[in-house]
Amino acid sequence: MEIIIEDILELVKKKMREQGAYDRDAFRQFTDETIYYYQERGRITDDDNIEFIEKRIMELWPIVADEFST
């Protein structure tokens, strides 16, 4: 499960850089988009705990915010 979370997080950070959007709302939006993208591609299924994945990624926001503030 942690590998998929890391993959999603890296894609979210890439989207943030590409869009120049570095606030929590953008982080949330890109997280939702990326989870949906992974669901459509079959990398995440209904058997996975999507709520847990989303919650875990959102818990990483302070770390991501620090990365972009330096």
PDB file of N, CA and C in Angstrom:
ATOM      1  N   MET A   1       0.825  -1.202   0.000  1.00  0.00           N
ATOM      2  CA  MET A   1       0.000   0.000   0.000  1.00  0.00           C
ATOM      3  C   MET A   1       0.867   1.263   0.000  1.00  0.00           C
ATOM      4  N   GLU A   2       1.980   1.237   0.719  1.00  0.00           N
ATOM      5  CA  GLU A   2       2.826   2.435   0.790  1.00  0.00           C
ATOM      6  C   GLU A   2       3.417   2.795  -0.569  1.00  0.00           C
ATOM      7  N   ILE A   3       3.679   1.794  -1.397  1.00  0.00           N
ATOM      8  CA  ILE A   3       4.249   2.074  -2.720  1.00  0.00           C
ATOM      9  C   ILE A   3       3.264   2.867  -3.560  1.00  0.00           C
ATOM     10  N   ILE A   4       2.008   2.487  -3.543  1.00  0.00           N
ATOM     11  CA  ILE A   4       0.998   3.205  -4.328  1.00  0.00           C
ATOM     12  C   ILE A   4       0.824   4.619  -3.785  1.00  0.00           C
ATOM     13  N   ILE A   5       0.909   4.782  -2.483  1.00  0.00           N
ATOM     14  CA  ILE A   5       0.804   6.118  -1.880  1.00  0.00           C
ATOM     15  C   ILE A   5       1.973   6.983  -2.332  1.00  0.00           C
ATOM     16  N   GLU A   6       3.175   6.416  -2.332  1.00  0.00           N
ATOM     17  CA  GLU A   6       4.348   7.166  -2.798  1.00  0.00           C
ATOM     18  C   GLU A   6       4.208   7.544  -4.267  1.00  0.00           C
ATOM     19  N   ASP A   7       3.707   6.625  -5.083  1.00  0.00           N
ATOM     20  CA  ASP A   7       3.512   6.905  -6.511  1.00  0.00           C
ATOM     21  C   ASP A   7       2.517   8.042  -6.710  1.00  0.00           C
ATOM     22  N   ILE A   8       1.414   7.976  -5.987  1.00  0.00           N
ATOM     23  CA  ILE A   8       0.394   9.022  -6.092  1.00  0.00           C
ATOM     24  C   ILE A   8       0.975  10.357  -5.642  1.00  0.00           C
ATOM     25  N   LEU A   9       1.683  10.351  -4.524  1.00  0.00           N
ATOM     26  CA  LEU A   9       2.262  11.583  -3.998  1.00  0.00           C
ATOM     27  C   LEU A   9       3.227  12.214  -4.998  1.00  0.00           C
ATOM     28  N   GLU A  10       4.056  11.423  -5.627  1.00  0.00           N
ATOM     29  CA  GLU A  10       5.006  11.958  -6.607  1.00  0.00           C
ATOM     30  C   GLU A  10       4.275  12.592  -7.787  1.00  0.00           C
ATOM     31  N   LEU A  11       3.204  11.961  -8.255  1.00  0.00           N
ATOM     32  CA  LEU A  11       2.431  12.523  -9.354  1.00  0.00           C
ATOM     33  C   LEU A  11       1.720  13.809  -8.925  1.00  0.00           C
ATOM     34  N   VAL A  12       1.228  13.837  -7.703  1.00  0.00           N
ATOM     35  CA  VAL A  12       0.581  15.043  -7.180  1.00  0.00           C
ATOM     36  C   VAL A  12       1.584  16.193  -7.140  1.00  0.00           C
ATOM     37  N   LYS A  13       2.780  15.934  -6.650  1.00  0.00           N
ATOM     38  CA  LYS A  13       3.802  16.984  -6.578  1.00  0.00           C
ATOM     39  C   LYS A  13       4.194  17.458  -7.976  1.00  0.00           C
ATOM     40  N   LYS A  14       4.259  16.545  -8.923  1.00  0.00           N
ATOM     41  CA  LYS A  14       4.567  16.920 -10.309  1.00  0.00           C
ATOM     42  C   LYS A  14       3.489  17.850 -10.855  1.00  0.00           C
ATOM     43  N   LYS A  15       2.221  17.509 -10.601  1.00  0.00           N
ATOM     44  CA  LYS A  15       1.116  18.355 -11.058  1.00  0.00           C
ATOM     45  C   LYS A  15       1.182  19.732 -10.406  1.00  0.00           C
ATOM     46  N   MET A  16       1.524  19.774  -9.131  1.00  0.00           N
ATOM     47  CA  MET A  16       1.628  21.056  -8.434  1.00  0.00           C
ATOM     48  C   MET A  16       2.696  21.937  -9.087  1.00  0.00           C
ATOM     49  N   ARG A  17       3.852  21.333  -9.384  1.00  0.00           N
ATOM     50  CA  ARG A  17       4.925  22.094 -10.028  1.00  0.00           C
ATOM     51  C   ARG A  17       4.491  22.579 -11.415  1.00  0.00           C
ATOM     52  N   GLU A  18       3.871  21.700 -12.187  1.00  0.00           N
ATOM     53  CA  GLU A  18       3.443  22.059 -13.537  1.00  0.00           C
ATOM     54  C   GLU A  18       2.413  23.179 -13.541  1.00  0.00           C
ATOM     55  N   GLN A  19       1.523  23.150 -12.573  1.00  0.00           N
ATOM     56  CA  GLN A  19       0.439  24.141 -12.515  1.00  0.00           C
ATOM     57  C   GLN A  19       0.822  25.386 -11.712  1.00  0.00           C
ATOM     58  N   GLY A  20       1.922  25.319 -10.978  1.00  0.00           N
ATOM     59  CA  GLY A  20       2.317  26.445 -10.145  1.00  0.00           C
ATOM     60  C   GLY A  20       1.366  26.676  -8.996  1.00  0.00           C
ATOM     61  N   ALA A  21       0.730  25.612  -8.547  1.00  0.00           N
ATOM     62  CA  ALA A  21      -0.254  25.695  -7.463  1.00  0.00           C
ATOM     63  C   ALA A  21       0.310  24.966  -6.246  1.00  0.00           C
ATOM     64  N   TYR A  22       0.559  25.722  -5.183  1.00  0.00           N
ATOM     65  CA  TYR A  22       1.270  25.147  -4.043  1.00  0.00           C
ATOM     66  C   TYR A  22       0.517  25.228  -2.721  1.00  0.00           C
ATOM     67  N   ASP A  23      -0.797  25.452  -2.764  1.00  0.00           N
ATOM     68  CA  ASP A  23      -1.541  25.532  -1.508  1.00  0.00           C
ATOM     69  C   ASP A  23      -2.258  24.213  -1.205  1.00  0.00           C
ATOM     70  N   ARG A  24      -2.850  24.150  -0.034  1.00  0.00           N
ATOM     71  CA  ARG A  24      -3.507  22.924   0.416  1.00  0.00           C
ATOM     72  C   ARG A  24      -4.691  22.546  -0.486  1.00  0.00           C
ATOM     73  N   ASP A  25      -5.421  23.540  -0.970  1.00  0.00           N
ATOM     74  CA  ASP A  25      -6.555  23.247  -1.850  1.00  0.00           C
ATOM     75  C   ASP A  25      -6.092  22.572  -3.141  1.00  0.00           C
ATOM     76  N   ALA A  26      -5.007  23.058  -3.708  1.00  0.00           N
ATOM     77  CA  ALA A  26      -4.458  22.442  -4.921  1.00  0.00           C
ATOM     78  C   ALA A  26      -3.978  21.031  -4.624  1.00  0.00           C
ATOM     79  N   PHE A  27      -3.340  20.866  -3.470  1.00  0.00           N
ATOM     80  CA  PHE A  27      -2.858  19.545  -3.064  1.00  0.00           C
ATOM     81  C   PHE A  27      -4.030  18.566  -2.963  1.00  0.00           C
ATOM     82  N   ARG A  28      -5.102  18.998  -2.362  1.00  0.00           N
ATOM     83  CA  ARG A  28      -6.310  18.166  -2.230  1.00  0.00           C
ATOM     84  C   ARG A  28      -6.895  17.842  -3.605  1.00  0.00           C
ATOM     85  N   GLN A  29      -7.007  18.839  -4.450  1.00  0.00           N
ATOM     86  CA  GLN A  29      -7.572  18.636  -5.789  1.00  0.00           C
ATOM     87  C   GLN A  29      -6.724  17.652  -6.601  1.00  0.00           C
ATOM     88  N   PHE A  30      -5.422  17.846  -6.599  1.00  0.00           N
ATOM     89  CA  PHE A  30      -4.550  16.965  -7.372  1.00  0.00           C
ATOM     90  C   PHE A  30      -4.518  15.556  -6.784  1.00  0.00           C
ATOM     91  N   THR A  31      -4.672  15.453  -5.479  1.00  0.00           N
ATOM     92  CA  THR A  31      -4.748  14.137  -4.843  1.00  0.00           C
ATOM     93  C   THR A  31      -6.003  13.408  -5.323  1.00  0.00           C
ATOM     94  N   ASP A  32      -7.135  14.095  -5.291  1.00  0.00           N
ATOM     95  CA  ASP A  32      -8.389  13.487  -5.761  1.00  0.00           C
ATOM     96  C   ASP A  32      -8.288  13.080  -7.227  1.00  0.00           C
ATOM     97  N   GLU A  33      -7.738  13.973  -8.056  1.00  0.00           N
ATOM     98  CA  GLU A  33      -7.591  13.677  -9.485  1.00  0.00           C
ATOM     99  C   GLU A  33      -6.699  12.454  -9.717  1.00  0.00           C
ATOM    100  N   THR A  34      -5.619  12.392  -8.972  1.00  0.00           N
ATOM    101  CA  THR A  34      -4.656  11.308  -9.164  1.00  0.00           C
ATOM    102  C   THR A  34      -5.226   9.980  -8.687  1.00  0.00           C
ATOM    103  N   ILE A  35      -5.938   9.985  -7.587  1.00  0.00           N
ATOM    104  CA  ILE A  35      -6.579   8.754  -7.114  1.00  0.00           C
ATOM    105  C   ILE A  35      -7.596   8.277  -8.157  1.00  0.00           C
ATOM    106  N   TYR A  36      -8.366   9.195  -8.686  1.00  0.00           N
ATOM    107  CA  TYR A  36      -9.336   8.841  -9.730  1.00  0.00           C
ATOM    108  C   TYR A  36      -8.622   8.278 -10.959  1.00  0.00           C
ATOM    109  N   TYR A  37      -7.534   8.905 -11.344  1.00  0.00           N
ATOM    110  CA  TYR A  37      -6.726   8.437 -12.480  1.00  0.00           C
ATOM    111  C   TYR A  37      -6.248   7.008 -12.240  1.00  0.00           C
ATOM    112  N   TYR A  38      -5.758   6.737 -11.043  1.00  0.00           N
ATOM    113  CA  TYR A  38      -5.278   5.395 -10.714  1.00  0.00           C
ATOM    114  C   TYR A  38      -6.425   4.387 -10.705  1.00  0.00           C
ATOM    115  N   GLN A  39      -7.611   4.826 -10.277  1.00  0.00           N
ATOM    116  CA  GLN A  39      -8.780   3.942 -10.299  1.00  0.00           C
ATOM    117  C   GLN A  39      -9.158   3.602 -11.741  1.00  0.00           C
ATOM    118  N   GLU A  40      -9.165   4.599 -12.598  1.00  0.00           N
ATOM    119  CA  GLU A  40      -9.524   4.362 -13.998  1.00  0.00           C
ATOM    120  C   GLU A  40      -8.534   3.427 -14.684  1.00  0.00           C
ATOM    121  N   ARG A  41      -7.275   3.482 -14.281  1.00  0.00           N
ATOM    122  CA  ARG A  41      -6.239   2.656 -14.893  1.00  0.00           C
ATOM    123  C   ARG A  41      -6.143   1.271 -14.248  1.00  0.00           C
ATOM    124  N   GLY A  42      -6.925   1.054 -13.190  1.00  0.00           N
ATOM    125  CA  GLY A  42      -6.929  -0.242 -12.523  1.00  0.00           C
ATOM    126  C   GLY A  42      -5.805  -0.446 -11.532  1.00  0.00           C
ATOM    127  N   ARG A  43      -5.055   0.603 -11.237  1.00  0.00           N
ATOM    128  CA  ARG A  43      -3.974   0.481 -10.250  1.00  0.00           C
ATOM    129  C   ARG A  43      -4.527   0.512  -8.827  1.00  0.00           C
ATOM    130  N   ILE A  44      -5.704   1.099  -8.689  1.00  0.00           N
ATOM    131  CA  ILE A  44      -6.442   1.077  -7.427  1.00  0.00           C
ATOM    132  C   ILE A  44      -7.817   0.507  -7.766  1.00  0.00           C
ATOM    133  N   THR A  45      -8.267  -0.434  -6.956  1.00  0.00           N
ATOM    134  CA  THR A  45      -9.584  -1.025  -7.191  1.00  0.00           C
ATOM    135  C   THR A  45     -10.490  -0.736  -6.006  1.00  0.00           C
ATOM    136  N   ASP A  46     -11.741  -1.151  -6.130  1.00  0.00           N
ATOM    137  CA  ASP A  46     -12.694  -0.962  -5.035  1.00  0.00           C
ATOM    138  C   ASP A  46     -12.289  -1.765  -3.806  1.00  0.00           C
ATOM    139  N   ASP A  47     -11.441  -2.771  -3.990  1.00  0.00           N
ATOM    140  CA  ASP A  47     -10.967  -3.571  -2.858  1.00  0.00           C
ATOM    141  C   ASP A  47      -9.941  -2.821  -2.016  1.00  0.00           C
ATOM    142  N   ASP A  48      -9.299  -1.810  -2.618  1.00  0.00           N
ATOM    143  CA  ASP A  48      -8.344  -1.004  -1.864  1.00  0.00           C
ATOM    144  C   ASP A  48      -9.108  -0.027  -0.978  1.00  0.00           C
ATOM    145  N   ASN A  49      -8.479   0.345   0.104  1.00  0.00           N
ATOM    146  CA  ASN A  49      -9.098   1.286   1.028  1.00  0.00           C
ATOM    147  C   ASN A  49      -8.790   2.706   0.545  1.00  0.00           C
ATOM    148  N   ILE A  50      -9.634   3.210  -0.338  1.00  0.00           N
ATOM    149  CA  ILE A  50      -9.398   4.510  -0.966  1.00  0.00           C
ATOM    150  C   ILE A  50      -9.421   5.624   0.079  1.00  0.00           C
ATOM    151  N   GLU A  51     -10.297   5.533   1.045  1.00  0.00           N
ATOM    152  CA  GLU A  51     -10.349   6.547   2.099  1.00  0.00           C
ATOM    153  C   GLU A  51      -9.036   6.594   2.872  1.00  0.00           C
ATOM    154  N   PHE A  52      -8.473   5.423   3.156  1.00  0.00           N
ATOM    155  CA  PHE A  52      -7.192   5.365   3.855  1.00  0.00           C
ATOM    156  C   PHE A  52      -6.091   6.004   3.004  1.00  0.00           C
ATOM    157  N   ILE A  53      -6.075   5.686   1.715  1.00  0.00           N
ATOM    158  CA  ILE A  53      -5.062   6.230   0.816  1.00  0.00           C
ATOM    159  C   ILE A  53      -5.146   7.756   0.797  1.00  0.00           C
ATOM    160  N   GLU A  54      -6.353   8.267   0.630  1.00  0.00           N
ATOM    161  CA  GLU A  54      -6.543   9.720   0.604  1.00  0.00           C
ATOM    162  C   GLU A  54      -6.141  10.358   1.930  1.00  0.00           C
ATOM    163  N   LYS A  55      -6.557   9.752   3.023  1.00  0.00           N
ATOM    164  CA  LYS A  55      -6.226  10.289   4.345  1.00  0.00           C
ATOM    165  C   LYS A  55      -4.720  10.302   4.561  1.00  0.00           C
ATOM    166  N   ARG A  56      -4.064   9.211   4.193  1.00  0.00           N
ATOM    167  CA  ARG A  56      -2.608   9.102   4.368  1.00  0.00           C
ATOM    168  C   ARG A  56      -1.872  10.158   3.549  1.00  0.00           C
ATOM    169  N   ILE A  57      -2.302  10.368   2.319  1.00  0.00           N
ATOM    170  CA  ILE A  57      -1.654  11.379   1.484  1.00  0.00           C
ATOM    171  C   ILE A  57      -1.883  12.776   2.059  1.00  0.00           C
ATOM    172  N   MET A  58      -3.094  13.064   2.493  1.00  0.00           N
ATOM    173  CA  MET A  58      -3.383  14.391   3.059  1.00  0.00           C
ATOM    174  C   MET A  58      -2.588  14.633   4.342  1.00  0.00           C
ATOM    175  N   GLU A  59      -2.285  13.575   5.081  1.00  0.00           N
ATOM    176  CA  GLU A  59      -1.452  13.722   6.279  1.00  0.00           C
ATOM    177  C   GLU A  59      -0.033  14.158   5.922  1.00  0.00           C
ATOM    178  N   LEU A  60       0.375  13.958   4.691  1.00  0.00           N
ATOM    179  CA  LEU A  60       1.712  14.329   4.240  1.00  0.00           C
ATOM    180  C   LEU A  60       1.799  15.782   3.786  1.00  0.00           C
ATOM    181  N   TRP A  61       0.682  16.502   3.807  1.00  0.00           N
ATOM    182  CA  TRP A  61       0.670  17.889   3.363  1.00  0.00           C
ATOM    183  C   TRP A  61       1.744  18.750   4.028  1.00  0.00           C
ATOM    184  N   PRO A  62       1.938  18.708   5.349  1.00  0.00           N
ATOM    185  CA  PRO A  62       2.973  19.567   5.949  1.00  0.00           C
ATOM    186  C   PRO A  62       4.371  19.319   5.365  1.00  0.00           C
ATOM    187  N   ILE A  63       4.680  18.082   5.057  1.00  0.00           N
ATOM    188  CA  ILE A  63       5.980  17.759   4.475  1.00  0.00           C
ATOM    189  C   ILE A  63       6.079  18.324   3.058  1.00  0.00           C
ATOM    190  N   VAL A  64       5.016  18.153   2.289  1.00  0.00           N
ATOM    191  CA  VAL A  64       4.996  18.680   0.925  1.00  0.00           C
ATOM    192  C   VAL A  64       5.068  20.209   0.939  1.00  0.00           C
ATOM    193  N   ALA A  65       4.329  20.824   1.832  1.00  0.00           N
ATOM    194  CA  ALA A  65       4.358  22.291   1.939  1.00  0.00           C
ATOM    195  C   ALA A  65       5.774  22.775   2.240  1.00  0.00           C
ATOM    196  N   ASP A  66       6.490  22.074   3.115  1.00  0.00           N
ATOM    197  CA  ASP A  66       7.867  22.443   3.420  1.00  0.00           C
ATOM    198  C   ASP A  66       8.764  22.303   2.201  1.00  0.00           C
ATOM    199  N   GLU A  67       8.557  21.256   1.421  1.00  0.00           N
ATOM    200  CA  GLU A  67       9.356  21.043   0.206  1.00  0.00           C
ATOM    201  C   GLU A  67       9.212  22.216  -0.746  1.00  0.00           C
ATOM    202  N   PHE A  68       8.006  22.706  -0.909  1.00  0.00           N
ATOM    203  CA  PHE A  68       7.754  23.769  -1.872  1.00  0.00           C
ATOM    204  C   PHE A  68       8.066  25.158  -1.310  1.00  0.00           C
ATOM    205  N   SER A  69       8.239  25.273  -0.021  1.00  0.00           N
ATOM    206  CA  SER A  69       8.510  26.590   0.557  1.00  0.00           C
ATOM    207  C   SER A  69       9.993  26.925   0.571  1.00  0.00           C
ATOM    208  N   THR A  70      10.833  25.949   0.292  1.00  0.00           N
ATOM    209  CA  THR A  70      12.279  26.222   0.308  1.00  0.00           C
ATOM    210  C   THR A  70      12.814  26.565  -1.046  1.00  0.00           C
TER     211      THR A  70
END
